[in-house]
Coordinates of C-alpha atoms in Angstrom, one line a residue:
M21 CA -21.1 -13.9 -18.2
S22 CA -20.8 -12.3 -21.6
L23 CA -17.4 -11.0 -22.7
S24 CA -18.8 -8.7 -25.4
P25 CA -18.3 -5.0 -24.7
Q26 CA -21.5 -3.1 -24.0
L27 CA -20.2 0.3 -22.9
S28 CA -17.3 2.3 -24.1
S29 CA -14.7 1.9 -21.3
V30 CA -11.0 1.6 -20.7
L31 CA -9.3 -0.8 -18.4
I32 CA -5.9 0.3 -17.1
A33 CA -3.7 -2.0 -15.0
Y34 CA -0.4 -0.5 -13.9
S35 CA 1.8 -1.4 -10.9
E36 CA 3.1 2.1 -10.0
P37 CA 0.2 4.1 -8.4
W38 CA 1.2 7.6 -9.7
R39 CA 1.6 6.2 -13.3
L40 CA -1.7 4.5 -13.0
D41 CA -3.2 7.8 -11.9
Q42 CA -1.4 9.6 -14.8
L43 CA -2.9 7.2 -17.3
C44 CA -6.4 7.6 -15.9
Q45 CA -6.1 11.4 -16.2
L46 CA -4.8 11.0 -19.8
V47 CA -7.8 9.0 -20.8
A48 CA -10.1 11.4 -19.0
G49 CA -8.5 14.3 -20.9
L50 CA -8.9 12.6 -24.3
R51 CA -12.5 11.3 -23.7
P52 CA -14.3 13.2 -21.0
G53 CA -17.0 11.0 -19.5
M54 CA -15.5 7.7 -20.6
L55 CA -15.6 5.0 -18.0
V56 CA -12.1 4.1 -16.7
A57 CA -11.4 1.0 -14.5
A58 CA -8.0 1.1 -12.7
F59 CA -6.2 -1.8 -11.2
S60 CA -2.7 -2.4 -9.7
D61 CA -2.5 -6.2 -10.1
G62 CA -3.1 -8.5 -13.1
R63 CA -5.6 -11.0 -11.5
S64 CA -8.1 -8.3 -10.5
A65 CA -7.8 -6.8 -14.0
L66 CA -8.5 -10.2 -15.6
A67 CA -11.5 -10.8 -13.4
A68 CA -12.9 -7.4 -14.4
C69 CA -12.4 -8.2 -18.1
R70 CA -14.2 -11.4 -17.7
R71 CA -17.2 -9.6 -16.1
Q72 CA -17.3 -6.9 -18.7
L73 CA -15.0 -6.5 -21.7
P74 CA -13.6 -2.9 -22.1
S75 CA -13.1 -1.1 -25.4
L76 CA -9.3 -0.7 -24.7
L77 CA -6.7 -2.2 -22.4
I78 CA -3.6 -0.3 -21.2
L79 CA -1.4 -2.9 -19.4
D80 CA 1.9 -2.8 -17.5
G81 CA 4.0 -5.7 -18.6
E82 CA 5.4 -6.0 -15.0
L83 CA 2.1 -6.3 -13.1
E84 CA 2.1 -8.1 -9.8
G85 CA 0.7 -11.6 -9.6
L86 CA -0.3 -12.0 -13.3
D87 CA 1.8 -9.7 -15.5
G88 CA 0.5 -7.9 -18.6
F89 CA 1.8 -10.6 -20.9
G90 CA 0.1 -13.3 -19.0
L91 CA -3.2 -11.3 -18.7
L92 CA -3.3 -10.6 -22.4
R93 CA -2.4 -14.3 -23.2
E94 CA -5.5 -15.3 -21.1
L95 CA -7.7 -12.9 -23.0
R96 CA -6.5 -14.0 -26.4
R97 CA -7.8 -17.5 -25.7
H98 CA -11.5 -16.4 -25.9
G99 CA -13.2 -15.3 -29.1
P100 CA -14.7 -11.9 -27.9
S101 CA -11.4 -10.7 -26.5
Q102 CA -9.1 -12.0 -29.3
R103 CA -9.2 -8.6 -31.1
L104 CA -9.5 -6.4 -28.1
P105 CA -7.0 -3.5 -28.7
C106 CA -4.3 -3.3 -26.1
V107 CA -1.4 -1.0 -25.3
L108 CA 1.3 -3.0 -23.6
I109 CA 4.0 -1.1 -21.7
S110 CA 7.1 -3.0 -20.5
E111 CA 10.7 -2.6 -19.4
R112 CA 11.4 -5.6 -21.6
T113 CA 12.3 -3.9 -24.9
D114 CA 15.0 -6.4 -26.2
A115 CA 14.3 -8.0 -29.5
P116 CA 13.5 -11.5 -28.1
S117 CA 10.9 -10.0 -25.7
V118 CA 9.3 -7.9 -28.5
R119 CA 9.1 -11.0 -30.8
A120 CA 7.6 -13.0 -28.0
A121 CA 4.8 -10.5 -27.6
L122 CA 3.9 -10.5 -31.3
P123 CA 1.5 -13.5 -31.1
L124 CA -0.4 -11.5 -28.4
A125 CA -1.1 -8.9 -31.1
P126 CA -0.9 -5.7 -29.0
A127 CA -2.0 -2.6 -30.8
A128 CA 1.1 -0.9 -29.4
Y129 CA 4.2 -2.1 -27.5
L130 CA 6.0 0.6 -25.7
G131 CA 9.1 0.7 -23.5
K132 CA 9.4 2.2 -20.1
P133 CA 9.5 5.1 -19.3
Y134 CA 6.9 5.8 -22.0
D135 CA 6.8 9.1 -23.9
L136 CA 3.6 10.8 -22.8
D137 CA 2.9 12.7 -26.0
D138 CA 3.4 9.5 -28.1
L139 CA 1.2 7.5 -25.8
R140 CA -1.5 10.2 -25.9
S141 CA -1.5 10.1 -29.6
R142 CA -1.7 6.3 -29.8
I143 CA -4.5 6.0 -27.3
D144 CA -6.5 8.7 -29.1
R145 CA -6.4 6.7 -32.3
L146 CA -7.6 3.5 -30.4
L147 CA -10.4 5.0 -28.4
P148 CA -14.0 5.2 -29.7
R149 CA -14.8 8.8 -30.8
S150 CA -18.3 8.7 -29.3
A151 CA -17.1 9.5 -25.8
G152 CA -15.5 12.9 -26.7
G153 CA -12.8 14.5 -28.7
L154 CA -9.1 15.0 -28.3
A155 CA -8.2 17.2 -25.4
R156 CA -5.1 19.3 -26.1
G157 CA -4.6 20.7 -22.6
P158 CA -1.5 19.8 -20.6
L159 CA -1.6 16.7 -18.5
G160 CA -0.6 16.7 -14.8
D161 CA -1.6 20.4 -14.1
D162 CA -4.0 19.3 -11.4
S163 CA -3.6 20.3 -7.8
L164 CA -1.9 18.4 -5.0
D165 CA -5.2 18.0 -3.2
S166 CA -7.0 16.3 -6.1
F167 CA -3.9 14.1 -6.7
L168 CA -3.9 12.9 -3.1
E169 CA -7.6 12.4 -3.1
R170 CA -7.4 10.1 -6.2
M171 CA -4.4 8.2 -4.9
R172 CA -5.9 7.4 -1.5
E173 CA -7.6 4.2 -2.8
H174 CA -4.5 3.1 -4.8
C175 CA -1.5 3.9 -2.7
R176 CA 0.9 1.0 -1.8
G177 CA 1.2 1.8 1.8
A178 CA 4.2 2.8 3.8
P179 CA 7.8 2.9 2.6
L180 CA 10.1 0.3 4.0
G181 CA 12.4 1.3 6.9
E182 CA 16.1 1.3 6.2
A183 CA 16.7 -1.7 8.6
A184 CA 13.9 -3.7 7.0
Y185 CA 15.2 -2.9 3.5
A186 CA 18.7 -4.0 4.4
A187 CA 17.4 -7.2 6.1
I188 CA 15.4 -8.1 3.0
G189 CA 18.6 -7.5 0.9
S190 CA 20.5 -9.9 3.1
L191 CA 17.8 -12.5 2.8
L192 CA 17.6 -12.3 -1.0
A193 CA 21.4 -12.5 -1.2
G194 CA 21.3 -15.7 0.9
Q195 CA 23.4 -14.2 3.6
T196 CA 20.8 -14.7 6.4
E197 CA 17.7 -16.7 7.0
L198 CA 14.2 -15.4 7.7
A199 CA 14.3 -16.4 11.3
E200 CA 17.5 -14.4 11.8
E201 CA 15.9 -11.2 10.4
H202 CA 12.5 -11.7 12.1
A203 CA 13.2 -9.2 14.9
V204 CA 14.1 -6.5 12.4
L205 CA 11.1 -7.2 10.1
L206 CA 8.8 -7.3 13.2
G207 CA 9.5 -3.6 13.7
D208 CA 8.5 -2.5 10.2
P209 CA 4.9 -1.4 9.7
Q210 CA 4.8 -2.1 5.9
V211 CA 6.2 -5.6 6.2
T212 CA 3.9 -6.4 9.0
A213 CA 0.7 -5.1 7.4
R214 CA 1.3 -6.6 4.0
A215 CA 2.4 -10.0 5.3
I216 CA -0.8 -10.2 7.4
S217 CA -3.0 -9.1 4.5
F218 CA -1.3 -11.5 2.0
A219 CA -1.4 -14.4 4.4
N220 CA -5.1 -14.0 5.1
S221 CA -6.0 -13.6 1.4
H222 CA -3.5 -16.0 -0.3
G223 CA -2.4 -18.4 2.4
P224 CA -4.0 -21.7 3.4
Q225 CA -7.5 -21.3 4.8
Q226 CA -7.6 -21.3 8.6
A227 CA -10.3 -20.9 11.2
Q228 CA -8.8 -17.7 12.6
P229 CA -7.1 -14.9 10.6
S230 CA -3.4 -14.1 11.1
Q231 CA -3.1 -11.0 13.3
T232 CA 0.7 -10.9 13.7
L233 CA 3.8 -11.1 11.5
A234 CA 4.9 -14.4 13.1
Q235 CA 1.5 -15.9 12.3
A236 CA 1.6 -14.6 8.8
F237 CA 5.1 -16.0 8.0
E238 CA 4.1 -19.3 9.5
R239 CA 1.0 -19.5 7.3
L240 CA 2.8 -18.5 4.2
G241 CA 5.9 -20.6 4.7
R242 CA 9.5 -19.6 4.0
T243 CA 9.4 -19.6 0.2
R244 CA 6.2 -17.5 -0.2
S245 CA 7.3 -15.1 2.6
G246 CA 10.6 -14.6 0.8
E247 CA 8.7 -13.9 -2.4
L248 CA 6.5 -11.3 -0.7
L249 CA 9.5 -9.6 0.9
A250 CA 11.3 -9.4 -2.5
Q251 CA 8.2 -7.9 -4.1
L252 CA 7.9 -5.2 -1.3
A253 CA 11.6 -4.3 -1.7
S254 CA 11.4 -4.0 -5.5
Q255 CA 8.4 -1.7 -5.6
H256 CA 8.7 1.9 -6.8
N257 CA 9.4 4.2 -3.8
A258 CA 10.0 1.3 -1.4
R259 CA 12.5 3.8 0.0
L260 CA 11.8 7.5 -0.3
S261 CA 14.4 9.6 -2.2
D262 CA 13.4 13.1 -1.0
P263 CA 15.4 13.9 2.1
Q264 CA 12.6 15.7 3.9
L265 CA 10.1 13.0 3.3
A266 CA 12.6 10.3 4.1
G267 CA 13.6 12.0 7.4
L268 CA 10.0 12.4 8.5
A269 CA 9.2 8.8 7.6
G270 CA 12.1 7.6 9.7
R271 CA 10.9 9.5 12.7
L272 CA 7.3 8.2 12.2
A273 CA 8.6 4.7 11.9
D274 CA 10.6 5.1 15.2
Q275 CA 7.4 6.4 16.8
A276 CA 5.5 3.4 15.6
L277 CA 8.1 1.0 16.9
L278 CA 8.3 2.7 20.3
A279 CA 4.5 2.5 20.6
A280 CA 4.7 -1.2 19.7
Q281 CA 7.4 -1.9 22.3
L282 CA 5.5 0.0 25.0
A283 CA 2.1 -1.7 24.2
A284 CA 3.7 -5.1 24.2
W285 CA 5.5 -4.4 27.6
L286 CA 2.2 -3.3 29.2
A287 CA 0.4 -6.4 27.8
R288 CA 3.1 -8.7 29.2
R289 CA 2.9 -7.2 32.6
L290 CA -0.9 -7.7 32.6
Q291 CA -0.6 -11.2 31.1
L292 CA -2.5 -10.1 27.9
D293 CA -1.9 -10.7 24.2
A294 CA 1.4 -8.9 23.8
A295 CA 1.8 -9.9 20.1
A296 CA -1.5 -8.4 19.1
C297 CA -0.9 -5.2 21.1
H298 CA 2.5 -4.9 19.4
T299 CA 1.0 -5.3 15.9
A300 CA -1.8 -2.8 16.5
A301 CA 0.5 -0.1 18.0
L302 CA 3.0 -0.6 15.2
L303 CA 0.3 0.0 12.6
H304 CA -1.3 3.0 14.3
N305 CA 0.4 5.6 12.0
I306 CA 0.7 3.7 8.8
G307 CA -1.6 6.3 7.2
E308 CA 1.0 9.0 7.8
L309 CA 3.7 6.8 6.3
A310 CA 1.5 5.9 3.3
L311 CA 0.8 9.6 2.7
L312 CA 4.5 10.4 2.7
R313 CA 5.1 7.7 0.1
T314 CA 2.3 9.2 -2.0
L315 CA 3.9 12.7 -1.7
Q316 CA 7.0 11.1 -3.1
D317 CA 4.9 9.9 -6.0
W318 CA 3.7 13.5 -6.5
L319 CA 7.3 14.8 -6.6
D320 CA 8.2 12.0 -9.1
S321 CA 5.4 13.0 -11.4
G322 CA 6.7 16.5 -11.6
G323 CA 4.8 18.2 -8.8
A324 CA 6.3 20.4 -6.1
L325 CA 5.7 20.9 -2.4
Q326 CA 5.2 24.2 -0.8
P327 CA 6.5 24.8 2.8
D328 CA 3.1 24.3 4.4
D329 CA 1.9 21.4 2.2
L330 CA 3.5 18.7 4.3
P331 CA 1.9 19.5 7.7
R332 CA -1.4 20.5 6.2
Q333 CA -1.8 17.3 4.2
L334 CA -0.7 15.1 7.1
A335 CA -3.3 16.8 9.3
L336 CA -6.0 16.6 6.6
R337 CA -5.5 13.2 5.0
A338 CA -3.4 10.8 7.2
A339 CA -6.4 9.3 9.0
G340 CA -8.2 8.7 5.8
Y341 CA -5.2 7.0 4.2
G342 CA -4.9 4.7 7.2
S343 CA -8.6 3.8 7.2
A344 CA -8.5 3.1 3.4
L345 CA -5.4 0.9 3.7
R346 CA -6.8 -1.2 6.6
A347 CA -10.0 -1.7 4.7
R348 CA -8.4 -2.4 1.3
W349 CA -5.9 -4.9 2.8
R350 CA -8.8 -6.5 4.8
L351 CA -6.9 -6.5 8.0
P352 CA -8.7 -8.5 10.7
L353 CA -11.5 -6.7 12.4
G354 CA -10.1 -7.3 15.9
L355 CA -6.8 -5.8 14.8
R356 CA -8.5 -2.7 13.3
Q357 CA -10.5 -2.3 16.5
L358 CA -7.3 -2.3 18.6
I359 CA -5.8 0.4 16.2
S360 CA -8.9 2.5 16.7
A361 CA -8.6 2.1 20.5
Y362 CA -5.1 3.6 20.3
Y363 CA -6.7 6.9 19.5
A364 CA -10.0 6.8 21.4
L365 CA -12.0 4.5 23.7
G366 CA -15.6 3.9 22.8
S367 CA -18.4 4.0 25.3
G368 CA -19.2 0.2 25.1
V369 CA -17.6 -2.8 26.7
L370 CA -13.8 -2.4 26.4
G371 CA -11.4 -5.3 26.0
R372 CA -8.2 -5.1 28.1
E373 CA -5.9 -5.1 25.1
A374 CA -7.8 -2.0 23.8
L375 CA -7.2 -0.3 27.1
V376 CA -3.5 -1.1 26.8
L377 CA -3.3 0.5 23.3
N378 CA -5.0 3.7 24.6
L379 CA -2.7 3.9 27.6
A380 CA 0.3 3.4 25.4
R381 CA -0.6 6.5 23.4
Q382 CA -1.2 8.6 26.5
L383 CA 2.2 7.6 27.8
L384 CA 3.9 8.5 24.6
E385 CA 2.2 11.8 24.4
L386 CA 3.1 12.7 28.0
P387 CA 5.8 15.4 28.2
A388 CA 9.2 14.0 29.0
D389 CA 9.4 16.0 32.2
R390 CA 6.2 14.6 33.6
P391 CA 6.3 11.2 35.4
A392 CA 4.3 8.3 34.0
T393 CA 2.5 8.1 37.3
A394 CA 0.6 11.2 36.3
L395 CA -1.6 8.9 34.2
A396 CA -2.5 6.7 37.2
G397 CA -6.0 8.2 37.4
C398 CA -6.8 8.1 33.6
R399 CA -9.7 5.9 32.4
A400 CA -7.5 3.2 30.8
A401 CA -5.2 2.9 33.8
R402 CA -8.1 2.7 36.2
L403 CA -10.0 0.1 34.2
L404 CA -6.8 -2.0 34.0
R405 CA -6.2 -1.5 37.7
L406 CA -2.7 -0.7 36.9
D407 CA -0.4 0.0 39.9
A408 CA 1.4 3.3 39.7
A409 CA 4.7 1.5 40.3
V410 CA 4.2 -0.4 37.0
L411 CA 3.5 2.9 35.1
E412 CA 6.7 4.3 36.6
Q413 CA 8.7 1.4 35.0
A414 CA 7.1 1.7 31.5
P415 CA 9.7 2.2 28.7
R416 CA 9.2 5.6 27.1
A417 CA 12.3 5.4 24.8
L418 CA 13.2 2.9 22.1
R419 CA 15.1 -0.2 23.2
D420 CA 17.7 -2.0 21.1

């Protein structure tokens, strides 16, 4: 395909979602109507440039996969993109790094954190004038609702739980091995979802997709699994700094782990796939967790939260965030169907694992003063032909 630019457009590739959103809004303010393509990893951005060359690049030097330096180096090898203007933003501002970037001929080389007014001025000089004039209004004065709506397709998922973060730290320090920390990592929704996603998209091709953390780690191998974990721990807001958001995230993560333990227990009693049930139940509320991480991004970008914002946004957007994540990460269809069954049973033929997921939710939602046997007549228990005595034994509290 041709690499010559045909339309005025800007390609922005930045690793931090709220910074990526901020840069998109900056360009929209400077040139209303200009096409903007946003990416969070270097390889996707390079593929887009090869399909259609933009008018301007804004690149994060520390992109995942292929960093901004490597991306620009690839583009400079081809005639049409050798003179493509690029704003390169990097945490590497020492003299050797700046000298090393000179052969790549960036139009601007800025350090992190960038000065917004300076960046706006530089981008305005580099953008074609035909798409609109300089907008002088303040940036970042949009509403929480519009911010969250834009971020839904770009969020990084859930924050890491404290136990998982500590386990990864021990692994990276060489104090423990992956096998020793597996039980801790097995209880973390973000680690589980990202490992499954990464293994299926970057691991060796296999007839069946990975659906559990153990399968994903086996497919990736120790070295690549360790690299993925290091990347997850180093991401912005891998842990939430706001006490209210962090506290709620901890409670939601505990709820996910309890659901996973209960679903796996039921599956084992019925001689079903306990690992798949554990994974699906663990990921059932990753949308809520991802939304909390995005709300931390909102606070970091200078926004504020009103008392009713948190419950309102969770009720309004958590399900959408979860659906968007599962689709974007291309989690296996069977796993997504089990997650859906946690919330509701369809009218068609139901797999027994789906019934287990649904029953696990009902058990967890049952008031503590009501016995589990109260659910003996529910649809899921009846179709599973589950004895009331088994329900009575079901764990309804976290186990160590």
